[in-house]
Amino acid sequence: LCQGSSGGWHLAPFGPLPPFLSLHSGAVIISPSYASSVDCGQAPLDPVYLPAALELLDAPEHFRVQQVGHYPPANSSLSSRSETFLLLQPWPRAQPLLRASYPPFATQQVVPPRVTEPHQRPVPWDVRAVSVEAAVTPAEPHARVLFHLKGQDWPPGSGSLPCARLHATHPAGTAHQACRFQPSLGACVVELELPSHWFSRASTTRAELAYTLEPAAEGPGGCGSGEENDPGEQALPVGGVELRPADPPQYQEVPLDEAVTLRVPDVPVRPGQLFSATLLLRHNFTASLLTLRIKVKKGLHVTAARPAQPTLWTAKLDRFKGSKHHTTLITCHRAGLTEPDSSPLELSEFLWVDFVVENSTGGGVAVTRPVTWQLEYPGQAPEAEKDKMVWEILVSERDIRALIPLAKAEELVNTAPLTGVPQRVPVRLVTVDGGGALVEVTEHVGCESANTQVLQVSEACDAVFVAGKESRGARGVRVDFWWRRLRASLRLTVWAPLLPLRIELTDTTLEQVRGWRVPGPAEGPAEPAAEASDEAERRARGCHLQYQRAGVRFLAPFAAHPLDGGRRLTHLLGPDWLLDVSHLVAPHARVLDPRVASLEGGRVLVGREPGVTSIEVRSPLSDSILGEQALAVTDDKVSVLELRVQPVMGISLTLSRGTAHPGEVTATCWAQSALPAPKQEVALSLWLSFSDHTVVPAELYDRRDLGLSVSAEEPGAILPAEEQGAQLGVVVSGAGAEGLPLHVALHPPEPCRRGRHRVPLASGTAWLGLPPASTPAPALPSRPAWSPPATEATMGGERQAAGSVGGNIGVRGKFERAEEEARKETEAREEEEEEEEEMVPAPQHVTDLELGMYALLGIFCVAIFIFLVNGVIFVLRYQRKEPPDNATDPTSPQPHNWVWLGTDQEELSRQLDRQSPGPPKGEGGCPCESGGGGEAPTLAPGPPGGTTSSSSTLTRKEAGGRRKRVEFVTFAPAPPAQPPEEPVGAPAVQSILVAGEEDIRWVCEDMGLKDPEELRNYMERIRGSS
């Protein structure tokens, strides 16, 4: 939150910015409500750029790269965009092209040449220079350098291949020689003979080698003479070569036993050439007789055996010819005594054996001639295998100087762990002859990788590759090749991805856009016959709120590990650079819960329904997770605050080379927005700014969900343009001398525009040409009677001209005042909010656990309901059988009624004898009689004591002469003043004749006596028995 230097304006808070947002000084949001903001150096700006497509053509392998936290770059704006590319593979025959397009406009440029070290100058060819000899002598004063054009196989007849000129610089002078690259290897060898006066007889000197590239010309070898050319600073270094006074011998020493050693030449020999092998003898050798047996194949002969010291040793030569082999036996006798020596282990030359090679080797192919050496002493078996030694002589009609592997690339970005597709770099082996000739070798070739965790080599030794199982990268990893007795090495750099991947989203929380309703998928069978109004109503009911969308990018850093096993990594381009691998891993990326969000085209994230999920990338090789990013979709509402509009009337493009890597290329394109000419077609670039401080290009949304309209104040100023891929385009039919303002509005798509939904969601203004310096952004005319009608071109999912049916693009007039527009928009938004609050959300998906819980809850509710019904039935059934209130005083406590059932008549008589005399007969009657109403008599005062008791006894004649009786005993508090006549606590028995009416009624009913006559007789019997 930053405060302006003048104190008159303040930036609205944007919240935390994701790492790919950058700063730009041209886009601010004015808000006067943050006057207490803190000062800061610069304001965080929106990540806006011109959404033009930048793509490389004719480039075999390339990546988009970005710096951490700098996307888009700082120089991007609504009218410009900048992208950095990394070209890894060497260039093919045609120069790569970089194309920038924003339909219907496009432009392209040739990528500038690579920049090479150390002078940082562009070179149009990717050349590898290999020095064959490290040292030269006066006997062989030729410096040979192989030049190779990397990148591809060159077909025959490539007339565009250049020449390479080798320059040798020595204190004694300079020399140069050129060669022309030959197809199909795309290589050539320069054999430069150094002047004899450059060699010193006493010391070793050094000459520096460099080369330049020049076009092919008519001359010896297809290259110019180059006499007048001074390389100067244009020459590229190759290295140095030593100038030695004499050629050091090249030999190999092999021990035959503990005392004798064989020294043989370590160079190929030519047919007809004479060469010698030397036997060395230690000074402590004491034997006087030594026999040397030599076995050779046809084509090689032993011509002589010469003792190095004839005074000490003599040699006798015997030859034996066989069908396949020739055997030579050399017998050596000691002729004199050896002088004592202080170093008995030193070797001294003992015998020279001369060989000669036949003139023919069979077609000029290099072959080997095995020679078997065997020492024999007196008393030793002649065929002792332990003393045999086989030495192979390489015989070739060509003067082969070196074996050199040629690779199409020396740098490999290992993307196999991300895609599962192996990557190969073809390799070809060639030999360099003494005359500068190149010959490819394909048979009897061996190879081996020094580190299989970084790089592997094919069995045929024709390629190096990575299969995805490699765990590391490295710089200068070595691959060894050998053919016959020649060996060579190839060093490559392998960059490996550092996991996990970085998944960057322009917005990690997607919300619903208020008022933006879009058509949903059709549900149910389609109705064949329907009126137009019913069809429109049905489609409008199928609309739902649009969720926000976000851009997705997959990034990865690539690095090389040290060969010594250390932890210090070397990053490609630098530790703060990332490679965009979206085009590689997008097929393997998915959203875990597709109901919450979906990934369209691997680049656009679309919200579907509220929830939390994540995007993950799985390895196609092991199904492990390469990268993951969480996201949320909520039903919170956001609004489209404004449309940021940029007119595009053309595209400009500039390219530049970087210095971090030879293949780094930066492309910057601008939108041309000068004063348009008549009939000028204009494309409009749109950015949507939301209330949650996010901005996205309109290209992220489906064109069918965007209802866009553009209008101008001047009548007939614009006409709709045919769609050519842009979101919105117009044709300017006429413009004044000053800038022309265009007003752009965003609506829901036509099927979802009903009533209040016809109000624009947001609007913006763009100027064609330069706006007036002192005039703010224009508003629509306030009075239509004073202003000419404005014209408007509409685009969207379904477009219709005003007053017409079936038209796709229309032009109509507008006479609405700005105040009314603002008022209507405010009212519409309020109604929209009320409508959204009344809307019932769509049913969510129910899980199995929730279904089980709901079923269990329903069972509990049914059980509770049954229990309540049973309780109500019980209360209604027994509500008439409540005991009566026997107390005369309403305020007196409720007495306790005791019921005793029994058949003992004597017990009943005893209780009746103890009780006091009852009231007169006429005071009560049986209330069970149908006609005998009357009130229940009051209780007679009982005997004195703590309590008074009353009892009534009913008896009935049984078949066996016994009576069943029911005794009621009621305890009530006694008056305190009355003296007790019986022991305290003795109950008083009251007759049933003085019981309450309700008591007698329900007792009688329980006994089955319902007839009035039967009840009367029953009561008389009771009175008689009492």
Short mmCIF file of C-alpha atoms in Angstrom, two decimals, residues 899 928 954 966 968 992 997-1009 1018:
data_model
loop_
_atom_site.label_atom_id
_atom_site.label_comp_id
_atom_site.label_asym_id
_atom_site.label_seq_id
_atom_site.Cartn_x
_atom_site.Cartn_y
_atom_site.Cartn_z
CA VAL A 899 -56.48 -50.40 48.29
CA CYS A 928 -72.94 -46.42 40.71
CA LEU A 954 -67.14 -54.62 49.39
CA VAL A 966 -61.88 -54.66 48.54
CA PHE A 968 -59.81 -48.78 50.82
CA ILE A 992 -67.26 -47.72 51.42
CA GLU A 997 -68.64 -41.01 44.30
CA GLU A 998 -65.80 -41.32 41.83
CA ASP A 999 -64.09 -43.97 44.00
CA ILE A 1000 -67.17 -46.13 44.11
CA ARG A 1001 -67.86 -45.58 40.40
CA TRP A 1002 -64.58 -46.87 39.05
CA VAL A 1003 -64.44 -49.71 41.59
CA CYS A 1004 -67.86 -50.84 40.54
CA GLU A 1005 -67.00 -50.68 36.92
CA ASP A 1006 -63.88 -52.76 37.47
CA MET A 1007 -65.98 -55.43 39.20
CA GLY A 1008 -68.23 -55.72 36.15
CA LEU A 1009 -71.34 -54.26 37.87
CA TYR A 1018 -74.77 -55.29 45.89
#
